[in-house]
Amino acid sequence: MNAKSRISGLQFFTVTACFLIGTFLRITSITSVLANDAWVSVFTGAVAYLPFLAVFLGLVKRYPGKSLFEINEAVFGAVAGRILSCVYTYFFTMILTTTLLDMANFIVGFIMPGTPITLVLAAFMVSCVYATRKGLEPLARISALLASGACLVLVVNSLLTVANADTRYLFPMFTLPFLRYVQGTHTTISLYFGESIVFLTLLPMLDTKTDIKKPMIASLLFAVVIAFLAVTREILTLGPLLPYVARPSYETMRIIDIETILTRIESIYAFIMISLTFFKACTLLFASASGIAQITRIESPKPILFPFGAFVVVFALQTYPIVGDFLYWSSNVSPFIFTIIEFILPLLTLLAAWTKGFIGSSQRLHVKKGAVRK
Amino acid sequence: MKSRSFTAYLLSGILLCCFLLTGCTSGAQIDQLAIVMGVGIDKGSAPDNYLVTAQIARPSHVRTANEGGAAQGKPYLDIQQEGKGISMAMYEMMRQMSRRAYLAHNEVIVISEDVAAETILPILDYFIRSLEAKFTVDLVIARGTASGLLAADSNLEQMPAKHLQNLLENQVKNASIEEMPLYKFLSDMLSPGIAPTIPIMELYTDETGIQNARVQGAAVFDGGTLAGTLSAEQTRTLQLVRDKVKSGYINLDAFGSYVSLDITHSKTSVTPRVENGRVIAKIRIRQEYILIDTGVQADITTEDAKAQLERLAAMRLIQSVESLLQDTKAQGLDVCGFGQMAYRKYPRQVEALLETWPEQYKALEVEYDVETVITITGSILRPMAPKGGEQ
């Protein structure tokens, strides 16, 4: 990891966009809740996420150039800040674990049946560690290529599904109970948009002149467009089958059959998904290792990467050996845990920072007044 | 220093092997695979048992166009096995084969009428769960045995399964049937207010004594169980209501003889509405024709004659839709999906009606708005009558 390499605003945008597309390609949690109305939650989720984005941006504005872990210590002090950083580090490790496990289950279940999952996880993690050790800037450079590739594949694949699409599958709209829409929106912000809190750990790597507000908002809009396109395509193609299939995007690709020539092109989707997952895993690995480095006062997270990567592989294998348990946890449990970490804690941090700033400024004012009296 | 670099190279080599060889775990050479082209499912000797027939391609026996001549043997092999459920039969089948059955190229699943009369859900469950099988594999109901239909040789195709698939595709082009891939059937089955259909095929013996396969109507399902059948004519009408007709012809008895019209344009739209707790469907059909053939010697290009023909064509369309609805209403099977259309448009009003939809469908009121236009009378303006004739 090269501390000198900095990433520009544009690169930050492609990094965040890649991360979010990688997240939205695993959209099963929304489709299983809202079926043909899943597209709604993309918009409601994005709107509901805006206040939380404002919280993230408020923290960044107050502590420019500091990572999330440094902000914690600046606001809550060394001990409480480190405890909070431990929670975030655990959270990033959890997302990393579930991301890797999901990808490994996909490879073992769909692409290379029979391949030991341990080997897939280990091989993938070695690549991630190697890439992360090279630094974030090279990763940021490839993110532009990956984001464009993912968009191209998504658009081309969507065009290829037109022959099998049926617009009537969108109807009837808004017939589900209101609480289901709330659940769908909550799932969208906590499982998809909310993960963008990880970008706060990358801030020290940014060019000092970079204003992160624009790239963050641009990547959010970009992710909304991509997610809407992906979800709508799946609704139009799979229709009532949508809530039943394990991987809607992949199954949509399986349906493409143009005159028996253009068929079995789901491997292209698999390639994009694995590439984006690799990118996402690298970002999360960097975030988790940075957290550990900050907590343990190690100068650089570089020496931690390999042992930590090995730990994550073992953790992934031990945590959810049964796919069904993992899917249940992802859909029903994790949104609630994630909400606390992604939104409540940053909000408390911002409030504490404000309070601290307010008290600090009033104390300064008091001292100043005292000095005048003297 | 030297030993450290040696260790690094060794580790790199091991890691490289891990990366490159892990994909081979489930790998199989093409000569180790039994490529299944078609699957037939008949009833087994015990309840829940199926007799599964897998048609396996023998690429070495496939004749190319240049080779011609007598065949060395059939380019396919039908293997049968009975088992409790499809997976058991497939696994048992492996014991008869030196290769692994590979379903990724399976083109057609033929299910016998007997099996369909009970339920086809366990069969579909196997194929939908399979990561290897195609989502787009065609479903066919066999009148008679599925294995028999799958064994029907064709002079045009070397592989019976491919022949069945081409037959289906050809009928789809003629708007005689709707092809029913696996995913489409499941989508229809999961939708409320529609009875899904699957094309029926049967064997017939032609004048030369050779057995051939042909498409003969459609099987109608209630859930996953065969609940009724449609004749070939009714299946064509169903395509008209579903707006799947892109070409075809209509033959009318008119002016003491016949008039054949070629359909050049066809558009059908169904608009449901709910009145007094009942669903009323309005079917709008607009078709354009060209006159292709007639036995009438009189000039039928006059405005009056044309109007009469157009009226006859419209009446024919209404009669055929009425006939279809009459039969399906009697069985309570909404093959056109009026319930589904109404639900999509008026979900709140129709939701309760869908619970007793078969009964509601019997009382469904249908209005027609049919427009038929003869645009061209072919490349001649009037019939060619012998000299001294009337015209």
Coordinates of N, CA and C in Angstrom, one line a residue, chain B residues 57-65 67 72-76 158-159:
Chain B
A57 N -27.2 -37.6 -28.0 CA -26.6 -37.4 -29.3 C -25.4 -38.3 -29.4
R58 N -25.2 -38.8 -30.6 CA -24.0 -39.6 -30.9 C -23.3 -38.9 -32.1
P59 N -22.5 -37.9 -31.7 CA -21.9 -37.0 -32.8 C -21.2 -37.8 -33.9
S60 N -20.6 -38.9 -33.5 CA -19.8 -39.7 -34.5 C -20.7 -40.3 -35.6
H61 N -22.0 -40.4 -35.3 CA -22.9 -41.0 -36.2 C -23.7 -40.0 -37.0
V62 N -23.5 -38.7 -36.7 CA -24.2 -37.7 -37.4 C -23.6 -37.5 -38.8
R63 N -24.5 -37.6 -39.8 CA -24.0 -37.5 -41.2 C -24.0 -36.0 -41.6
T64 N -22.9 -35.6 -42.3 CA -22.9 -34.3 -42.8 C -23.5 -34.3 -44.2
A65 N -23.7 -33.1 -44.8 CA -24.4 -33.0 -46.1 C -23.5 -33.7 -47.1
E67 N -21.5 -36.3 -46.8 CA -21.3 -37.7 -46.6 C -22.5 -38.5 -47.3
Q72 N -24.6 -45.2 -40.7 CA -23.9 -46.3 -40.0 C -24.7 -46.8 -38.8
G73 N -25.6 -46.0 -38.4 CA -26.4 -46.2 -37.2 C -27.1 -44.9 -36.9
K74 N -28.0 -45.0 -36.0 CA -28.8 -43.8 -35.7 C -27.8 -42.8 -34.9
P75 N -28.0 -41.5 -35.3 CA -27.1 -40.5 -34.6 C -27.6 -40.2 -33.2
Y76 N -28.4 -41.0 -32.7 CA -28.9 -40.8 -31.3 C -29.1 -42.1 -30.6
Q158 N -32.0 -35.3 -38.4 CA -31.4 -36.5 -37.9 C -31.8 -36.9 -36.5
M159 N -32.1 -35.9 -35.7 CA -32.4 -36.1 -34.3 C -33.9 -35.9 -34.0

